[in-house]
Coordinates of C-alpha atoms and ligand atoms in Angstrom, one line a residue:
M1 CA 0.2 37.0 8.8
S2 CA 2.9 34.6 10.0
A3 CA 2.9 31.8 12.5
R4 CA 5.6 29.7 14.3
Q5 CA 5.8 26.9 16.8
E6 CA 8.8 26.0 18.9
T7 CA 11.5 23.6 17.5
P8 CA 11.3 20.1 18.9
G9 CA 13.9 18.9 21.5
S10 CA 17.6 18.9 21.0
A11 CA 18.4 17.6 17.5
E12 CA 21.9 16.4 16.9
Y13 CA 22.9 17.3 13.4
G14 CA 25.8 15.5 12.0
N15 CA 25.5 12.7 9.5
L16 CA 21.8 12.0 9.2
Y17 CA 22.5 8.3 9.4
E18 CA 23.9 8.8 12.9
L19 CA 20.7 10.3 14.0
F20 CA 18.7 7.3 12.6
R21 CA 21.1 4.9 14.1
S22 CA 20.7 6.4 17.5
R23 CA 17.0 5.4 17.3
F24 CA 17.4 1.9 15.9
P25 CA 16.2 -0.8 18.3
A26 CA 18.8 -2.3 20.6
E27 CA 17.7 -5.6 19.4
R28 CA 18.8 -5.4 15.7
S29 CA 17.0 -8.5 14.7
R30 CA 13.7 -6.5 14.9
G31 CA 12.0 -6.0 11.5
F32 CA 12.5 -3.0 9.3
I33 CA 10.9 -3.9 6.0
V34 CA 8.4 -6.7 5.3
L35 CA 7.2 -7.4 1.8
E36 CA 4.0 -9.1 0.9
D37 CA 5.8 -12.1 -0.6
G38 CA 7.2 -12.8 2.8
R39 CA 10.7 -11.4 2.3
A40 CA 11.8 -9.5 5.4
Y41 CA 14.7 -7.3 6.4
S42 CA 15.8 -6.5 9.9
Y43 CA 17.7 -3.5 11.3
A44 CA 20.8 -5.8 11.3
D45 CA 20.2 -6.4 7.5
L46 CA 19.8 -2.6 7.1
E47 CA 23.2 -2.0 8.7
D48 CA 24.9 -4.8 6.9
I49 CA 23.6 -4.1 3.4
S50 CA 23.9 -0.3 3.5
G51 CA 27.4 -0.8 5.0
R52 CA 28.5 -3.0 2.1
Y53 CA 27.0 -0.7 -0.5
A54 CA 28.8 2.2 1.2
R55 CA 32.0 0.2 1.0
L56 CA 31.5 -0.4 -2.7
L57 CA 30.9 3.3 -3.3
A58 CA 34.0 4.2 -1.4
D59 CA 36.0 1.5 -3.4
L60 CA 34.7 3.1 -6.6
G61 CA 36.2 6.4 -5.4
V62 CA 33.1 8.2 -4.3
A63 CA 34.4 10.9 -2.0
K64 CA 32.4 13.0 0.4
G65 CA 30.1 15.4 -1.5
E66 CA 30.2 13.4 -4.8
R67 CA 26.9 12.5 -6.4
V68 CA 25.3 9.1 -6.9
A69 CA 22.4 9.1 -9.4
V70 CA 19.8 6.4 -8.8
Q71 CA 17.1 5.5 -11.4
V72 CA 15.7 2.2 -10.1
E73 CA 12.4 0.6 -9.4
K74 CA 11.2 0.7 -5.8
S75 CA 12.7 -2.0 -3.6
P76 CA 14.2 -2.5 -0.1
E77 CA 17.7 -2.4 -1.8
A78 CA 16.9 1.1 -3.1
I79 CA 16.4 2.3 0.5
F80 CA 19.6 0.6 1.5
L81 CA 21.4 2.4 -1.3
Y82 CA 20.0 5.7 -0.1
L83 CA 21.3 4.9 3.4
A84 CA 24.6 3.8 1.9
C85 CA 25.0 7.2 0.2
L86 CA 24.4 8.9 3.6
R87 CA 26.9 6.7 5.2
A88 CA 29.5 7.3 2.5
G89 CA 28.9 11.1 2.7
A90 CA 27.7 11.0 -0.9
I91 CA 24.8 13.0 -2.3
I92 CA 22.0 10.9 -3.7
L93 CA 20.1 12.0 -6.7
P94 CA 17.0 9.9 -7.0
L95 CA 15.4 9.9 -10.5
N96 CA 11.9 8.8 -11.6
P97 CA 12.2 5.6 -13.5
A98 CA 9.7 7.1 -16.0
Y99 CA 12.4 9.6 -17.2
T100 CA 13.6 9.1 -20.7
K101 CA 17.2 8.7 -21.9
A102 CA 17.3 12.3 -22.9
E103 CA 16.0 13.5 -19.5
V104 CA 18.5 11.2 -17.7
G105 CA 21.2 12.7 -19.9
Y106 CA 20.3 16.2 -18.7
F107 CA 20.4 15.2 -15.0
L108 CA 23.7 13.4 -15.4
G109 CA 25.2 16.3 -17.3
D110 CA 24.0 18.8 -14.7
A111 CA 24.8 16.9 -11.5
E112 CA 28.0 15.2 -12.7
P113 CA 27.6 12.1 -10.5
K114 CA 30.5 9.7 -10.1
V115 CA 28.2 6.7 -10.2
V116 CA 24.8 6.0 -11.7
V117 CA 22.7 3.0 -10.6
C118 CA 20.0 2.0 -13.0
R119 CA 17.6 -0.8 -13.9
P120 CA 19.3 -3.7 -15.7
E121 CA 16.9 -3.3 -18.7
A122 CA 17.9 0.4 -19.0
E123 CA 21.7 -0.3 -18.7
D124 CA 22.6 0.2 -22.4
A125 CA 20.8 3.5 -22.7
V126 CA 22.1 4.8 -19.3
R127 CA 25.7 3.8 -20.3
E128 CA 25.4 5.9 -23.4
A129 CA 24.1 8.9 -21.4
A130 CA 26.7 8.3 -18.7
R131 CA 29.5 8.2 -21.3
A132 CA 28.3 11.5 -22.8
A133 CA 28.2 13.1 -19.3
G134 CA 31.6 11.6 -18.2
V135 CA 30.1 9.5 -15.4
A136 CA 32.8 7.0 -14.3
H137 CA 30.7 4.0 -13.2
V138 CA 27.3 2.4 -14.1
L139 CA 25.8 -0.2 -11.8
T140 CA 22.5 -2.0 -12.0
L141 CA 19.9 -3.0 -9.5
D142 CA 16.6 -4.8 -10.1
Q143 CA 13.5 -5.1 -7.9
S144 CA 14.5 -8.4 -6.2
D145 CA 18.1 -8.0 -5.0
G146 CA 19.7 -8.7 -8.4
G147 CA 22.1 -6.6 -10.5
S148 CA 25.8 -5.6 -10.4
L149 CA 25.4 -3.4 -7.3
P150 CA 24.3 -6.2 -5.0
E151 CA 26.6 -8.7 -6.7
R152 CA 29.7 -6.6 -6.4
A153 CA 28.9 -5.6 -2.8
R154 CA 28.0 -9.2 -1.7
D155 CA 31.4 -10.2 -0.2
L156 CA 32.6 -6.8 0.9
T157 CA 33.1 -5.8 4.5
P158 CA 30.6 -3.2 5.6
I159 CA 32.1 0.2 6.5
D160 CA 32.2 1.1 10.1
G161 CA 29.5 3.7 11.0
C162 CA 29.6 6.5 8.5
V163 CA 31.6 9.3 7.1
A164 CA 31.5 12.4 9.3
A165 CA 29.2 15.1 8.0
E166 CA 28.4 18.7 9.0
A167 CA 24.8 19.8 9.4
D168 CA 25.1 21.9 6.2
D169 CA 26.6 19.2 4.1
V170 CA 24.4 18.3 1.2
A171 CA 22.7 14.8 1.5
A172 CA 20.5 14.8 -1.6
F173 CA 19.7 16.6 -4.8
L174 CA 16.0 16.4 -5.7
Y175 CA 15.2 17.8 -9.1
T176 CA 12.0 19.8 -9.2
S177 CA 9.4 18.6 -11.7
G178 CA 10.4 21.5 -14.0
T179 CA 7.0 22.3 -15.4
T180 CA 8.3 25.8 -16.1
G181 CA 11.7 25.9 -17.6
R182 CA 14.7 23.7 -16.7
S183 CA 14.4 21.3 -13.9
K184 CA 16.4 22.6 -10.9
G185 CA 18.5 20.5 -8.5
A186 CA 17.3 21.4 -5.0
M187 CA 20.2 20.8 -2.5
L188 CA 19.0 19.3 0.7
T189 CA 21.3 19.1 3.7
H190 CA 21.6 16.6 6.6
R191 CA 20.1 19.4 8.8
N192 CA 17.2 19.9 6.4
L193 CA 16.3 16.2 6.3
G194 CA 17.0 15.5 10.0
S195 CA 15.1 18.5 11.4
N196 CA 12.1 17.8 9.3
A197 CA 12.1 14.1 10.2
L198 CA 12.2 15.0 13.9
A199 CA 9.4 17.5 13.6
L200 CA 7.2 15.0 11.7
H201 CA 7.9 12.1 14.0
K202 CA 6.9 14.3 17.0
T203 CA 3.9 16.0 15.4
W204 CA 2.4 12.7 14.2
G205 CA 2.9 11.1 17.6
F206 CA 4.8 8.0 16.4
R207 CA 4.5 5.1 18.9
S208 CA 6.6 2.1 19.6
D209 CA 4.0 -0.3 18.2
D210 CA 3.5 1.6 14.9
V211 CA 3.6 -0.2 11.6
L212 CA 3.7 2.0 8.5
L213 CA 2.2 0.9 5.2
H214 CA 4.6 2.2 2.5
A215 CA 3.1 2.4 -1.0
L216 CA 4.7 5.6 -2.2
P217 CA 7.5 5.9 -4.8
L218 CA 11.0 6.4 -3.7
F219 CA 12.2 9.1 -6.1
H220 CA 10.2 11.8 -4.4
T221 CA 10.4 13.5 -1.0
H222 CA 7.2 12.0 0.2
G223 CA 8.2 8.3 0.0
L224 CA 11.9 8.5 0.4
F225 CA 12.1 11.1 3.2
V226 CA 8.7 11.7 4.9
A227 CA 7.6 8.1 5.2
T228 CA 10.9 6.3 5.5
H229 CA 12.5 8.8 7.9
C230 CA 9.6 8.5 10.3
V231 CA 10.0 4.7 10.4
L232 CA 13.8 5.0 10.8
L233 CA 13.5 7.5 13.7
N234 CA 10.9 5.3 15.3
G235 CA 13.1 2.2 15.0
T236 CA 10.0 0.2 13.9
G237 CA 8.9 -1.7 10.8
M238 CA 7.0 -1.0 7.6
L239 CA 4.9 -3.1 5.2
F240 CA 6.4 -2.3 1.9
L241 CA 4.6 -2.4 -1.4
P242 CA 6.4 -1.9 -4.7
K243 CA 3.7 0.4 -5.9
F244 CA 0.2 1.5 -5.0
D245 CA -2.2 -1.3 -5.5
A246 CA -5.7 -1.0 -3.9
D247 CA -6.2 -4.8 -3.5
A248 CA -2.8 -5.1 -1.8
I249 CA -3.6 -2.1 0.5
V250 CA -6.9 -3.6 1.5
R251 CA -5.1 -6.9 2.3
L252 CA -2.3 -5.2 4.3
L253 CA -4.2 -2.5 6.2
P254 CA -5.3 -4.8 9.1
R255 CA -1.6 -5.2 9.9
A256 CA -0.8 -1.5 9.7
T257 CA -1.3 1.5 12.0
V258 CA -0.1 4.5 9.8
M259 CA -0.4 5.1 6.1
M260 CA 0.9 8.1 4.1
G261 CA -0.6 8.7 0.6
V262 CA -1.3 11.1 -2.1
P263 CA -5.0 12.1 -2.6
T264 CA -5.4 9.6 -5.5
F265 CA -4.6 6.8 -3.1
Y266 CA -7.6 7.7 -1.0
T267 CA -10.0 8.2 -3.9
R268 CA -9.0 4.9 -5.3
L269 CA -9.4 3.2 -2.0
L270 CA -12.9 4.7 -1.7
A271 CA -13.7 3.2 -5.1
H272 CA -12.8 -0.3 -3.8
P273 CA -15.8 -2.3 -2.5
A274 CA -13.7 -4.2 0.1
F275 CA -12.3 -1.0 1.6
T276 CA -14.3 -0.8 4.9
A277 CA -14.0 0.4 8.5
E278 CA -13.3 -3.2 9.5
V279 CA -10.2 -3.2 7.2
C280 CA -9.0 -0.1 9.0
R281 CA -9.6 -1.4 12.5
N282 CA -5.9 -1.2 13.7
M283 CA -5.2 2.0 11.9
R284 CA -4.5 5.1 14.0
L285 CA -3.5 7.6 11.3
F286 CA -4.0 8.3 7.5
I287 CA -1.9 11.2 6.2
S288 CA -2.3 12.9 2.8
G289 CA -0.2 15.3 0.9
S290 CA 1.7 16.3 -2.3
A291 CA -1.5 17.5 -3.9
P292 CA -4.7 19.0 -2.6
L293 CA -7.2 16.6 -1.0
L294 CA -10.7 17.2 -2.2
E295 CA -13.1 18.1 0.6
E296 CA -15.5 15.5 -0.7
T297 CA -12.8 12.8 -0.3
F298 CA -12.1 14.0 3.2
H299 CA -15.8 13.6 4.2
A300 CA -16.4 10.4 2.2
F301 CA -13.4 8.8 3.9
R302 CA -14.6 9.8 7.4
Q303 CA -18.0 8.4 6.6
R304 CA -16.7 5.1 5.3
T305 CA -13.9 4.4 7.9
G306 CA -14.5 6.7 10.9
H307 CA -11.0 8.1 10.2
T308 CA -10.3 11.8 9.6
I309 CA -7.4 12.1 7.1
L310 CA -4.7 14.4 8.3
E311 CA -3.5 16.7 5.5
R312 CA -0.1 18.2 5.4
Y313 CA 1.8 20.4 3.0
G314 CA 5.3 20.4 1.7
M315 CA 7.5 20.6 -1.3
T316 CA 10.8 19.3 -2.8
E317 CA 12.7 22.4 -1.7
T318 CA 11.5 22.6 1.9
G319 CA 10.4 19.1 2.9
M320 CA 7.2 19.4 5.0
N321 CA 6.0 22.8 6.1
T322 CA 2.7 22.4 7.7
S323 CA 0.4 19.8 9.1
N324 CA -3.1 19.5 10.5
P325 CA -3.0 18.6 14.2
L326 CA -2.9 15.1 15.5
D327 CA -5.0 16.0 18.5
G328 CA -6.8 19.2 17.5
E329 CA -9.4 19.7 14.8
R330 CA -8.4 18.6 11.2
I331 CA -10.1 20.9 8.8
A332 CA -11.0 19.8 5.3
G333 CA -9.4 22.0 2.6
T334 CA -6.7 23.3 5.0
V335 CA -3.1 22.1 5.5
G336 CA -3.0 23.0 9.1
F337 CA -0.3 24.8 11.1
P338 CA 3.5 25.3 10.6
L339 CA 5.5 22.4 11.9
P340 CA 7.7 22.9 15.0
G341 CA 10.6 25.1 14.0
V342 CA 9.0 26.3 10.7
E343 CA 7.7 29.8 10.2
A344 CA 5.1 30.5 7.6
R345 CA 3.7 33.8 6.4
V346 CA 1.5 35.1 3.6
C347 CA 2.8 38.1 1.6
D348 CA 2.0 40.0 -1.5
E349 CA 4.3 39.8 -4.5
N350 CA 6.4 42.7 -3.1
G351 CA 6.9 40.9 0.2
K352 CA 4.4 42.9 2.2
L353 CA 2.9 40.9 5.0
L354 CA -0.8 40.3 4.6
G355 CA -3.4 40.0 7.3
P356 CA -5.6 37.0 8.3
G357 CA -7.8 35.8 5.4
E358 CA -5.9 37.8 2.8
I359 CA -4.7 35.8 -0.2
G360 CA -1.1 36.0 -1.2
V361 CA 2.0 33.9 -1.7
I362 CA 3.1 31.5 1.1
E363 CA 6.7 32.0 2.3
V364 CA 8.5 29.7 4.7
R365 CA 11.7 29.8 6.8
G366 CA 13.2 27.2 9.0
P367 CA 15.9 24.4 9.3
N368 CA 13.9 22.4 6.7
V369 CA 14.4 25.0 3.9
F370 CA 16.9 23.8 1.3
L371 CA 20.4 25.3 0.7
G372 CA 19.7 26.5 -2.8
Y373 CA 19.5 25.2 -6.4
W374 CA 22.7 23.5 -7.7
R375 CA 24.7 25.8 -9.8
M376 CA 21.9 28.3 -10.1
P377 CA 22.9 31.1 -7.7
E378 CA 20.8 33.8 -9.3
K379 CA 17.7 31.6 -9.4
T380 CA 18.3 30.8 -5.7
V381 CA 18.6 34.4 -4.7
A382 CA 15.5 35.3 -6.6
E383 CA 13.4 32.8 -4.6
F384 CA 14.4 34.0 -1.2
R385 CA 13.5 37.2 0.7
P386 CA 16.5 39.1 2.3
D387 CA 15.3 37.9 5.7
G388 CA 15.7 34.2 4.6
F389 CA 12.1 33.3 3.8
F390 CA 11.7 31.1 0.8
I391 CA 9.0 32.1 -1.7
T392 CA 7.1 28.9 -2.2
G393 CA 5.1 30.0 -5.2
D394 CA 2.0 28.6 -3.6
V395 CA -0.9 31.0 -3.2
G396 CA -2.9 30.8 0.0
K397 CA -4.1 32.4 3.2
I398 CA -3.9 32.0 6.9
D399 CA -7.3 32.1 8.6
E400 CA -8.2 33.7 12.0
R401 CA -7.4 30.3 13.7
G402 CA -4.0 30.0 12.1
Y403 CA -4.9 27.3 9.7
I404 CA -3.2 27.6 6.3
H405 CA -5.2 27.2 3.1
I406 CA -3.7 26.7 -0.3
V407 CA -5.6 28.2 -3.2
G408 CA -3.2 27.1 -6.0
R409 CA 0.2 27.7 -7.5
A410 CA 1.1 31.3 -8.4
K411 CA 1.7 30.3 -11.9
D412 CA -1.8 28.8 -12.1
L413 CA -3.4 32.1 -11.1
I414 CA -5.6 33.4 -13.9
I415 CA -5.8 37.1 -14.8
S416 CA -8.9 37.7 -16.8
G417 CA -9.8 41.2 -17.9
G418 CA -7.4 42.5 -15.2
F419 CA -9.0 40.6 -12.4
N420 CA -7.4 37.8 -10.4
V421 CA -9.2 34.5 -10.5
Y422 CA -8.0 31.8 -8.1
P423 CA -8.7 28.4 -9.8
K424 CA -9.5 26.7 -6.5
E425 CA -12.5 28.9 -5.8
V426 CA -14.0 28.1 -9.2
E427 CA -13.1 24.4 -8.9
L428 CA -14.8 24.1 -5.5
C429 CA -18.0 25.7 -7.0
I430 CA -18.0 23.2 -9.9
D431 CA -17.2 20.2 -7.7
R432 CA -20.4 20.9 -5.8
I433 CA -22.6 20.5 -8.9
D434 CA -24.5 17.3 -8.9
G435 CA -23.0 14.9 -11.4
V436 CA -19.4 16.3 -11.2
V437 CA -16.6 14.2 -9.8
E438 CA -13.8 16.8 -10.0
S439 CA -12.6 19.7 -12.1
A440 CA -9.6 21.7 -13.1
V441 CA -9.8 25.4 -13.9
I442 CA -7.2 27.0 -16.2
G443 CA -6.6 30.2 -18.0
V444 CA -6.2 30.1 -21.8
P445 CA -5.2 33.0 -24.1
H446 CA -8.1 35.3 -25.0
P447 CA -7.9 38.2 -27.4
D448 CA -10.1 40.4 -25.3
F449 CA -9.5 39.4 -21.7
G450 CA -5.9 38.4 -21.9
E451 CA -6.9 35.1 -20.4
A452 CA -10.2 33.4 -20.3
V453 CA -11.4 31.0 -17.6
L454 CA -11.9 27.5 -18.8
A455 CA -13.2 24.5 -16.9
V456 CA -12.2 20.9 -17.5
V457 CA -14.6 18.6 -15.8
K458 CA -14.9 14.9 -15.0
R459 CA -18.5 13.8 -14.8
A460 CA -19.8 10.9 -12.6
P461 CA -20.5 7.6 -14.5
G462 CA -23.8 7.8 -16.3
R463 CA -24.1 11.6 -16.0
D464 CA -23.5 12.5 -19.6
D465 CA -26.7 14.5 -19.4
L466 CA -24.8 17.2 -17.5
T467 CA -24.0 19.8 -20.2
A468 CA -21.3 22.5 -20.4
D469 CA -24.0 25.1 -20.3
A470 CA -25.3 23.7 -17.1
V471 CA -21.9 23.9 -15.5
V472 CA -21.4 27.5 -16.6
A473 CA -25.0 28.4 -15.4
A474 CA -24.3 26.8 -12.0
C475 CA -21.2 28.9 -11.6
K476 CA -23.1 32.0 -12.5
T477 CA -25.4 31.6 -9.5
E478 CA -22.4 31.6 -7.1
L479 CA -19.5 33.5 -8.7
A480 CA -18.8 37.0 -9.9
N481 CA -19.0 37.1 -13.7
F482 CA -15.3 37.5 -14.3
K483 CA -14.7 34.2 -12.5
V484 CA -17.3 32.2 -14.4
P485 CA -15.7 29.8 -16.9
K486 CA -16.4 30.8 -20.5
H487 CA -16.8 27.1 -21.3
A488 CA -16.5 23.6 -19.8
H489 CA -14.8 20.7 -21.5
F490 CA -15.5 17.1 -20.3
V491 CA -12.8 14.5 -19.9
D492 CA -12.7 10.9 -18.7
E493 CA -9.7 11.6 -16.4
L494 CA -7.8 14.7 -15.4
P495 CA -4.1 14.3 -16.4
R496 CA -2.0 13.6 -13.2
N497 CA 1.7 12.9 -12.5
A498 CA 3.0 10.1 -10.3
M499 CA 2.3 12.2 -7.2
G500 CA -1.3 12.8 -8.1
K501 CA -0.9 16.4 -9.1
V502 CA -3.2 17.6 -11.9
Q503 CA -1.0 18.6 -14.8
K504 CA -2.4 22.0 -15.6
N505 CA 0.4 22.7 -18.1
E506 CA -0.8 19.9 -20.1
L507 CA -4.4 21.1 -20.0
R508 CA -3.3 24.7 -20.9
A509 CA -1.5 23.3 -24.0
R510 CA -4.4 21.0 -24.9
Y511 CA -7.0 23.8 -24.8
A512 CA -4.8 26.8 -25.8
D513 CA -6.8 27.2 -29.0
A514 CA -10.2 26.3 -27.5
Ligands
AMP601 P1 6.7 18.7 -5.0 O1 7.8 19.6 -5.0 O2 6.6 17.8 -6.2 O3 6.6 18.0 -3.7 O4 5.4 19.6 -5.1 C1 5.2 20.6 -4.1 C2 3.9 21.3 -4.4 O5 2.8 20.4 -4.2 C3 3.6 22.4 -3.4 O6 4.3 23.6 -3.7 C4 2.1 22.6 -3.5 O7 1.8 23.3 -4.7 C5 1.6 21.1 -3.8 N1 1.2 20.5 -2.5 C6 1.8 19.7 -1.7 N2 1.0 19.3 -0.6 C7 -0.2 19.9 -0.9 C8 -1.4 20.0 -0.2 N3 -1.6 19.3 0.9 N4 -2.4 20.7 -0.7 C9 -2.2 21.4 -1.8 N5 -1.1 21.4 -2.5 C10 -0.1 20.7 -2.0

């Protein structure tokens, strides 16, 4: 089954920065970023600082199409640096500050940037990695406007406008998390980012009085592109937190109208006693994505606040693909419909189109879909169908009403005794058991079945009386035998990455001999 909506209005694709600038408020003194400590940056500041950073990049010899690697903490300057890269026609390569020296060494060697910008405290290590990779320049940037980047750019004259770019020029390399094999550099173009930003801005009905609460990291598509681009296209302001902090969110929510988060933001907010409907009184929209939102969280959130979280689905290689509707029914456990201009279909592994309700791999096509993996042409070809659809690797279905459901990653599919087991189905069953907070279901090697189904379960506080046998017995009443976990292990917390995704690789390794 496949689905498609029309592309939104006429998008002008040149340099993405030009698109943003065409939407900036005429009155450039209007606020762009406000921090809790009172620091504030206007659109005039945005133009000035990004223009000076772009000048410095140009002075360092960064030509169009050259890479700038950025491994810094979240700050307004980090956003200005991203915009400076766009303006200079450079390709930004944002890196998670948690990456080690060895990992950074790999990215620098692979992407061959001209400049790397890092945290002052990591300068020595990054310099070493940069030298080994032949990177010409290392600059530093801290969280409060300090470091050699702002210092060297301070007295420069901002560049005029920006370097001309074609729609298919690359604007960013986002490295995939690389849980299977080498991390791949997904090349995203000005068109990819611009078309997606326009589609989201329209789909989520941004208004002239919107204020976004930004608590996401900036090294990932969610915080750097989805959230920031909507604000830039809207020409309005955002409340900017250096990281997720439930106390700070509760303090700032009354001043905000839109928040984007990963599911763990919402579960943590629900665990906060001061998170109430009153705190959300000015909010119009809570959006969730990057990992599956538990149905229980969806319902508990509605009960607590009166707000229905809008869940959307995307990935590094494609930006956002689908969204629950702003005005229509938002259905728990679904990721909604394809965004305007995006086509989505579900196929079997041979590319045969499947019907409504049939489970297969989700494939997408549209202006949002990346150009390919940097220097990996074979890998790129292998992940596209001849008709241009990208094989996402997410397993799901499209229901009769057109809503898309994700059941898991293809690589997480368990094949036990020759039967396919979709972890999500088993997880949903376990999560309904009284005393269970959440669960992750994985396959582990088994001499007889090939793989055995194993459950990893987080119990509610004070529910140590819930036994592994009881979990297995409850599954037996609802699921066919081949889907029932052979055993359940209890954990205090499921391992998650920075975007809230459960790390099933880690669980598979931990329980491989179980
Ligand atoms: P990343 O490339 O890190 O953004 O991860 C993308 C992957 O996250 C997708 O391929 C999905 O497996 C998962 N994902 C993103 N959004 C959702 C969602 N709303 N529900 C379930 N999985 C999601």
